[in-house]
Backbone as CSV, one residue per row, in Angstrom:
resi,resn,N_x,N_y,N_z,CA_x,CA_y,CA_z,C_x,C_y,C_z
1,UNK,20.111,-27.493,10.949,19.486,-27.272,9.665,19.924,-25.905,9.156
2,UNK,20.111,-25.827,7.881,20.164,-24.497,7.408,19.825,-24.377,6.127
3,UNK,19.560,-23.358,6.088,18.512,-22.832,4.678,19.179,-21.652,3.713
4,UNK,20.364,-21.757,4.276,20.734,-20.440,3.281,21.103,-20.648,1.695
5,UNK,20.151,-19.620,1.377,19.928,-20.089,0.048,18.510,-20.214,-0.343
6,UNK,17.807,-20.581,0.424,16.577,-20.964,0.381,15.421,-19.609,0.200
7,UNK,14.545,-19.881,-0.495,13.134,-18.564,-0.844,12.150,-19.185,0.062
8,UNK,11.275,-18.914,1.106,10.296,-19.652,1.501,8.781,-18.626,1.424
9,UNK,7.718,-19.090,0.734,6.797,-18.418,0.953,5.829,-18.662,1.918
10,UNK,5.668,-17.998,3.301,4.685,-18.594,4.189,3.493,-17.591,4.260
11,UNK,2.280,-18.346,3.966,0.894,-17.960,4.325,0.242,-18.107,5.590
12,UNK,-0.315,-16.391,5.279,-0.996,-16.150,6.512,-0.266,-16.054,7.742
13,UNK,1.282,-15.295,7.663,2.593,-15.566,8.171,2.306,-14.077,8.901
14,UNK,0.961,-13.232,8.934,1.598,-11.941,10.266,1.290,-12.629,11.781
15,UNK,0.928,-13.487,11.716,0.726,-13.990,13.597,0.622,-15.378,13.764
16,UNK,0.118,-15.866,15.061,0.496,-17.043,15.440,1.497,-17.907,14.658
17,UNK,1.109,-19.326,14.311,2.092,-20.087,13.519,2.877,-19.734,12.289
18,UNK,2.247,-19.163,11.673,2.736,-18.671,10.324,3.896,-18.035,10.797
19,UNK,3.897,-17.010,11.779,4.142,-16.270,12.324,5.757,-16.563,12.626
20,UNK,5.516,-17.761,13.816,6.824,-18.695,14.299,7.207,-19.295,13.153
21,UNK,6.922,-20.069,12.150,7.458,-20.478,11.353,7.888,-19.533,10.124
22,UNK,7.724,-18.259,9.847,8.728,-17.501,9.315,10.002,-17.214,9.910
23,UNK,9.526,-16.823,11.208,10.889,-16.675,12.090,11.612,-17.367,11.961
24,UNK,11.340,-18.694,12.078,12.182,-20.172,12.339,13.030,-20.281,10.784
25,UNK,12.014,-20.387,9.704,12.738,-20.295,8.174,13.493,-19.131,8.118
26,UNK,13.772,-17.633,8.184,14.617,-16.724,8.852,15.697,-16.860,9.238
27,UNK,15.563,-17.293,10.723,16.647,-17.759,11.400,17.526,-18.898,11.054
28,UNK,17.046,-19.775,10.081,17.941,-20.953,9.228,18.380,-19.797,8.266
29,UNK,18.265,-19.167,7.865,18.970,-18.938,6.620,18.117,-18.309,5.574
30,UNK,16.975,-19.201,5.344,15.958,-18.627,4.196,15.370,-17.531,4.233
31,UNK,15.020,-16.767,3.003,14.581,-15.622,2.615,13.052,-15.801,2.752
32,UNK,12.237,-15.081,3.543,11.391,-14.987,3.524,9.920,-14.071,3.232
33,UNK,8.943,-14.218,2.688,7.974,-13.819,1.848,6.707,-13.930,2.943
34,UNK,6.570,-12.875,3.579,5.609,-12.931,4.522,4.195,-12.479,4.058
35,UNK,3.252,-13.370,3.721,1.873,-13.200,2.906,1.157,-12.703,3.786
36,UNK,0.157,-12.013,3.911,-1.417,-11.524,5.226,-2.153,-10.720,4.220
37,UNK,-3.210,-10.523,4.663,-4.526,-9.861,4.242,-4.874,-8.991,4.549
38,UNK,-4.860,-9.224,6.061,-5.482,-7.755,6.520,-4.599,-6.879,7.574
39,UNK,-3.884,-7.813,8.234,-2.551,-7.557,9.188,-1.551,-6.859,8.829
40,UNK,-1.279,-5.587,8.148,0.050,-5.211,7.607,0.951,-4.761,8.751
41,UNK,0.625,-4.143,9.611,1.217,-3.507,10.760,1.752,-4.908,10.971
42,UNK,1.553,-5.750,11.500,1.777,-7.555,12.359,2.618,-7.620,11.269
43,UNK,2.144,-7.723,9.766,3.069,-8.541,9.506,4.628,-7.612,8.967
44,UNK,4.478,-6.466,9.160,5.301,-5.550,8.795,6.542,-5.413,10.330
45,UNK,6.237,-5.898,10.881,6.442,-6.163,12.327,7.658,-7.082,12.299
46,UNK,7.187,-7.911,11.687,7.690,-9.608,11.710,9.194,-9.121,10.413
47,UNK,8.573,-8.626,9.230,9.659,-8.163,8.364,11.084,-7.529,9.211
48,UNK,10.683,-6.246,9.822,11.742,-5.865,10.418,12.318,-6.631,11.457
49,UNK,11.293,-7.602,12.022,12.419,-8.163,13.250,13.783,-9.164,12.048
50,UNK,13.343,-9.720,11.601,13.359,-10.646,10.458,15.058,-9.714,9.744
51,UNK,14.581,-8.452,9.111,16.129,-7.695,8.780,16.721,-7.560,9.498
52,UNK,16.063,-7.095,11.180,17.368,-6.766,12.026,18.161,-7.673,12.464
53,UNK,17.740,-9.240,12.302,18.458,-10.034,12.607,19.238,-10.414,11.752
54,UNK,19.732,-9.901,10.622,20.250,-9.908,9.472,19.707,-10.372,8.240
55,UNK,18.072,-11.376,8.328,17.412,-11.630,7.460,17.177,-11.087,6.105
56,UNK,16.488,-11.406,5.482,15.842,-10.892,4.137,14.373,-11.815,4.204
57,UNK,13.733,-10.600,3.649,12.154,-10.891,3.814,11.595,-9.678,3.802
58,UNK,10.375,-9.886,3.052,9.509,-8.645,2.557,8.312,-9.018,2.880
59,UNK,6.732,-8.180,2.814,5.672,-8.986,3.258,4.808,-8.455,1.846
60,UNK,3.937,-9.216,1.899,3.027,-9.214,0.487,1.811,-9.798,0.355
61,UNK,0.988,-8.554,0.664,-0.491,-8.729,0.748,-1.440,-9.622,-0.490
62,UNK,-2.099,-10.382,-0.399,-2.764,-11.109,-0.947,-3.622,-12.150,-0.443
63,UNK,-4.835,-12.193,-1.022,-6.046,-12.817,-0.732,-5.709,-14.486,-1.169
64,UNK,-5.375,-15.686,-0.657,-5.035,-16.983,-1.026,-6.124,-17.315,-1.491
65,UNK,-7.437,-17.238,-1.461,-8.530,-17.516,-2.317,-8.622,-16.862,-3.523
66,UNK,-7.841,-15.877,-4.270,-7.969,-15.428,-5.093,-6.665,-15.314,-6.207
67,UNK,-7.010,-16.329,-7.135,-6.069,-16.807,-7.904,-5.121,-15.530,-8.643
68,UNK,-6.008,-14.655,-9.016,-4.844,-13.325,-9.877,-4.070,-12.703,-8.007
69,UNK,-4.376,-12.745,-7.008,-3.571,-12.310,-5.954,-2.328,-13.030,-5.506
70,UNK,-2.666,-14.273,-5.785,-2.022,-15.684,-5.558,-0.633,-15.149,-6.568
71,UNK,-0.852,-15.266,-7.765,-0.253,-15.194,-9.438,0.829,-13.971,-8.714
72,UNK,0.134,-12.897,-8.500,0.865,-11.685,-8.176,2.069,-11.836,-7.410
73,UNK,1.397,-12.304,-6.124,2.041,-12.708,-4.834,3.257,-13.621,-5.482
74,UNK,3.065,-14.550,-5.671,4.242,-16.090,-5.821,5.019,-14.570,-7.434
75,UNK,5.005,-14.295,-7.969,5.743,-13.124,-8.985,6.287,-12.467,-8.104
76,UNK,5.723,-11.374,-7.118,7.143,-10.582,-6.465,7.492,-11.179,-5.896
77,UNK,7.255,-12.390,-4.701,8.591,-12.822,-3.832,9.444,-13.627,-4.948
78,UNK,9.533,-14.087,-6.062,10.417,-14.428,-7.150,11.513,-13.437,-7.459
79,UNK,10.736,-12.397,-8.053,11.048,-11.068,-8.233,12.103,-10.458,-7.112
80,UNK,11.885,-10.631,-5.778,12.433,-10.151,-5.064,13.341,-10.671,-3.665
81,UNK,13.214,-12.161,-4.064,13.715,-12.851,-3.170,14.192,-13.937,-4.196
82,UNK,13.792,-14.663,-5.519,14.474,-15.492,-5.496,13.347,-16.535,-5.867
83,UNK,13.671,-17.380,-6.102,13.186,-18.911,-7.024,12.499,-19.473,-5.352
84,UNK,11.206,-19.972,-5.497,10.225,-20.078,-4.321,10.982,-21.634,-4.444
85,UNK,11.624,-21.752,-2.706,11.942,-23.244,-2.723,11.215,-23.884,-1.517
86,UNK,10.814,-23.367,-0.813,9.707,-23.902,0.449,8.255,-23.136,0.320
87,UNK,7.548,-23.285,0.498,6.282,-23.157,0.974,5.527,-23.689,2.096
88,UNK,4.806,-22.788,2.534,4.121,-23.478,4.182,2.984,-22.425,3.673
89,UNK,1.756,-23.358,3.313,0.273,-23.422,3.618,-0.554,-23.250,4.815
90,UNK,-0.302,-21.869,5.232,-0.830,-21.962,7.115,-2.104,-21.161,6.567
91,UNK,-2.191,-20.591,5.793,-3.271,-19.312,5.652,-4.646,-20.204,5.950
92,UNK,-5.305,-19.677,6.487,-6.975,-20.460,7.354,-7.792,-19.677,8.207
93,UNK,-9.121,-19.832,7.915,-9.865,-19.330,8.656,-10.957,-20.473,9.422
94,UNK,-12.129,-19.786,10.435,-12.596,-21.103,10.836,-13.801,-20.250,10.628
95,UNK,-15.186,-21.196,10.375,-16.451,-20.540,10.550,-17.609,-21.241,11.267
96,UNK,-17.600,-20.970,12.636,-18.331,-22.058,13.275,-19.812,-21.882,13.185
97,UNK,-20.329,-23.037,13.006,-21.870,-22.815,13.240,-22.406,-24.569,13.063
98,UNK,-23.655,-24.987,13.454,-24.868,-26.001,13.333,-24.737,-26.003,11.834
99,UNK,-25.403,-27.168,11.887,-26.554,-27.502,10.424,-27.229,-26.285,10.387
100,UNK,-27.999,-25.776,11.590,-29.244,-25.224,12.100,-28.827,-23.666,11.774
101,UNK,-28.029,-22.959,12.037,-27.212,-22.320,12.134,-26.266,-21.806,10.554
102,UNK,-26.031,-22.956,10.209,-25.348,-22.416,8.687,-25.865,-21.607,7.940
103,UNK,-24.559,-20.726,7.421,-25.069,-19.854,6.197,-23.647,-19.657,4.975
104,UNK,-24.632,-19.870,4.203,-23.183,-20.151,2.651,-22.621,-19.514,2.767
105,UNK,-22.628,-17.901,3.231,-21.453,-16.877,2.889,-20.073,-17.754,4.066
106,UNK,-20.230,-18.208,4.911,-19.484,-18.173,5.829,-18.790,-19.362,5.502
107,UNK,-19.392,-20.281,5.059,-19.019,-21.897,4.364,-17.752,-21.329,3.477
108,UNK,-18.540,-20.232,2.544,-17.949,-20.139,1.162,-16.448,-19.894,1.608
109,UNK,-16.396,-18.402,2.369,-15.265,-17.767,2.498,-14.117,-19.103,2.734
110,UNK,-14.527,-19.552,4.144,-13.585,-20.996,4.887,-13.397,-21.657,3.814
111,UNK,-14.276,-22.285,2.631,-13.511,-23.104,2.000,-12.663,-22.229,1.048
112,UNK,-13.042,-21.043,0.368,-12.345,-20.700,-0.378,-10.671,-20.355,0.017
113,UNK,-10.679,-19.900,0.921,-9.428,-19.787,1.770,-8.246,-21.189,1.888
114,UNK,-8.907,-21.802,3.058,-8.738,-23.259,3.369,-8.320,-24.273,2.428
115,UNK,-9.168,-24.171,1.407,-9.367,-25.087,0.652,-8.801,-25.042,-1.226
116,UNK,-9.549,-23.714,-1.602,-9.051,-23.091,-3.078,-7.702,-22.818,-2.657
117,UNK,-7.834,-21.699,-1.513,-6.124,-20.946,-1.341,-4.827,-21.789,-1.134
118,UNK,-5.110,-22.932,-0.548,-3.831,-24.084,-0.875,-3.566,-24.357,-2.340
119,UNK,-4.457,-24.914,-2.710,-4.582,-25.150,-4.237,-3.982,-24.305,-5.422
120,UNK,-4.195,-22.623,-5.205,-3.861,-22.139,-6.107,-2.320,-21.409,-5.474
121,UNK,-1.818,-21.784,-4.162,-0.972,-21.456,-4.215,0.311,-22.241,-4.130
122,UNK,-0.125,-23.479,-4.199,0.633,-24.285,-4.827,1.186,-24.773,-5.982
123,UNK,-0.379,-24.316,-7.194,0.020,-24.108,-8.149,0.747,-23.078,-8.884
124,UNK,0.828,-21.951,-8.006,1.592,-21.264,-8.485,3.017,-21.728,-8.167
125,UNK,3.265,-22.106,-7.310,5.006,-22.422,-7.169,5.060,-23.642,-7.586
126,UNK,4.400,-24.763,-7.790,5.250,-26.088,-8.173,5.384,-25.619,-9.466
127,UNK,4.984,-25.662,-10.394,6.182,-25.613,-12.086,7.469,-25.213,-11.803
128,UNK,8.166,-24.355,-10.996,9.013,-23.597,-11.206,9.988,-25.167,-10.520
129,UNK,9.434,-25.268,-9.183,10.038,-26.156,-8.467,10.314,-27.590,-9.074
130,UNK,9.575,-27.831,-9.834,9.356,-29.226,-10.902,10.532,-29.025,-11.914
131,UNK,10.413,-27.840,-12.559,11.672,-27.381,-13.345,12.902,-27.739,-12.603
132,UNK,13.169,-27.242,-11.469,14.477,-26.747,-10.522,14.658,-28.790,-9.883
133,UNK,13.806,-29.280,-10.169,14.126,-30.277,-9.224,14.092,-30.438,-7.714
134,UNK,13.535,-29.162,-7.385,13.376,-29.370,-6.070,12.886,-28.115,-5.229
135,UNK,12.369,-28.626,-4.123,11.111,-27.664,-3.663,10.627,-28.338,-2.616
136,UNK,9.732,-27.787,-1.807,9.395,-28.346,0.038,7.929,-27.646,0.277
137,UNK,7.340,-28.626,0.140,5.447,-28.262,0.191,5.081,-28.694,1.952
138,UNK,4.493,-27.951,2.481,4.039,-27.983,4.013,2.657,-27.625,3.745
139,UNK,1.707,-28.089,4.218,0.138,-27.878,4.509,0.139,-27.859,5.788
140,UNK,-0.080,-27.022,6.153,-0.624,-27.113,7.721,-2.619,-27.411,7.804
141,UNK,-3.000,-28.444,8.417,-4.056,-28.991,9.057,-4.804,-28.768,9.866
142,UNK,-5.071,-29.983,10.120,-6.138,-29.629,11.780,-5.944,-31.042,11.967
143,UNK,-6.079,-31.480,13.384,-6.625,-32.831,14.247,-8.200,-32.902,13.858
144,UNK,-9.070,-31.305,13.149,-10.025,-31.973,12.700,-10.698,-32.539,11.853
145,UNK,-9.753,-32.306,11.068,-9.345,-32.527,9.479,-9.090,-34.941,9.478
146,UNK,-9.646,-35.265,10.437,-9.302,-36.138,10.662,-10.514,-37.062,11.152
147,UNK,-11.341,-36.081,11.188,-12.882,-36.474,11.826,-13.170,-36.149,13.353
148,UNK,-12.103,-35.282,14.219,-12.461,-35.067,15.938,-12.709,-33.589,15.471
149,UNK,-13.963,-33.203,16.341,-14.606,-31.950,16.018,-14.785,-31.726,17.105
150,UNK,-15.039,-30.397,17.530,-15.752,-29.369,18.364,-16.770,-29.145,17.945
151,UNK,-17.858,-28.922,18.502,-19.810,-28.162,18.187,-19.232,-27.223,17.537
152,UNK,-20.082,-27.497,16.539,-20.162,-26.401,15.648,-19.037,-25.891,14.618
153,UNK,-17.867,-27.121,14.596,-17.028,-26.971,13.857,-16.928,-28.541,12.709
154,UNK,-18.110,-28.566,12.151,-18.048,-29.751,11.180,-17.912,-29.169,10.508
155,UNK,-18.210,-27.821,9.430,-17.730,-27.091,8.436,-16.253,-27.034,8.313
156,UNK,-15.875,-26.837,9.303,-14.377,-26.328,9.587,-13.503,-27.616,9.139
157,UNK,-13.784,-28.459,9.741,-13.307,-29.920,9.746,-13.149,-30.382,8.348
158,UNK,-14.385,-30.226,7.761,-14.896,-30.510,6.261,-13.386,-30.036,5.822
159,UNK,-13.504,-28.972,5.393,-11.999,-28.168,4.720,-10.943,-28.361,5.313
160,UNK,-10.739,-28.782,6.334,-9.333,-30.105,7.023,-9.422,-30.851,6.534
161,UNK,-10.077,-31.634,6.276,-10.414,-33.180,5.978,-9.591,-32.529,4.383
162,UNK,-10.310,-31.749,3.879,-9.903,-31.557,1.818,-8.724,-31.278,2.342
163,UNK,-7.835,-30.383,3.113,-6.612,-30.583,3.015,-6.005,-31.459,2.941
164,UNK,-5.842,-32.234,4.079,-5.540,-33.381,4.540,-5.528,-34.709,3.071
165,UNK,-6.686,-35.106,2.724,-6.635,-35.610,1.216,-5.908,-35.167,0.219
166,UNK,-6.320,-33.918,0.027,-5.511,-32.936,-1.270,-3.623,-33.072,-0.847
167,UNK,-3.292,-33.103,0.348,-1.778,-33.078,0.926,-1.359,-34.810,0.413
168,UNK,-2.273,-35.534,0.542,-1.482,-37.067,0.395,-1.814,-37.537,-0.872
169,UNK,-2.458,-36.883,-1.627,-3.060,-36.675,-2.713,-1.787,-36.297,-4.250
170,UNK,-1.456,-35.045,-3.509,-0.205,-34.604,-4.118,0.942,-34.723,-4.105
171,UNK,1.231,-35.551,-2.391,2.574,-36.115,-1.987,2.634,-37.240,-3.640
């Protein structure tokens, strides 16, 4: 496979998966746009391994629940990498708790993330890609997003499950 040529924006890309799968888009070829929140060191980390291997890739802080961060974000990696032709939707949080146990702030955040932050950051890159004819949408999931849960992770699941719909939804 190779990607050269390619802009990829991956969320929630300073660690674990996000993480490997910048590398991996990198190492094909594509330019990469490393998104995080709170991780700059991690994901500033990942940038330089990323140049020294001859890459291109910059990292760019922004909140995926928050549509003017979103707007910003998908503008400089354009700006600075190039016409967004992949995207990978990893950015997620989990908030475990009971019925018994729940509290909205914690609901809210997970879905807003999970759930809004796919949404609006998809909308920010498909027009361009719709224009161009072409473009590569990845959602990353859950197995619980499917109805198999862990205690205390039916919230969590809930906002798998909206991915999961919203992904075959838009296919």
């Amino acid at each position: 496979m190779t990607l050269t040529g390619q802009t990829a924006l991956v969320t929630g890309a300073s660690r674990g998966l996000g993480r490997a799968i910048a590398r991996r888009l990198a190492r094909e070829g594509s330019a990469v746009s490393i998104n995080y929140v709170a991780r700059a060191n991690e994901a500033a980390s990942l940038c330089d391994e990323i140049r020294a291997e001859g890459g291109r890739a910059i990292t760019v802080q922004a909140d995926v629940g928050d549509a003017a961060q979103v707007k910003r974000m998908a503008e400089r990696t354009v700006s600075e990498l190039g016409p967004i032709s992949i995207l990978v939707n990893n950015a997620g949080v989990v908030y475990r708790a009971t019925l018994e146990t729940f509290e909205p702030t914690g609901m809210e955040r997970m879905r807003r993330i999970n759930v809004d932050g796919l949404i609006y950051v998809t909308r920010a890159v498909l027009p361009p890609m719709k224009e161009r004819k072409y473009g590569r949408i990845v959602n990353l999931s859950s197995i619980a997003g499917h109805g198999t849960s862990l205690p205390g992770n039916a919230f969590y699941a809930a906002t798998k499950g909206a991915v999961t719909v919203l992904t075959r939804r838009f296919a």
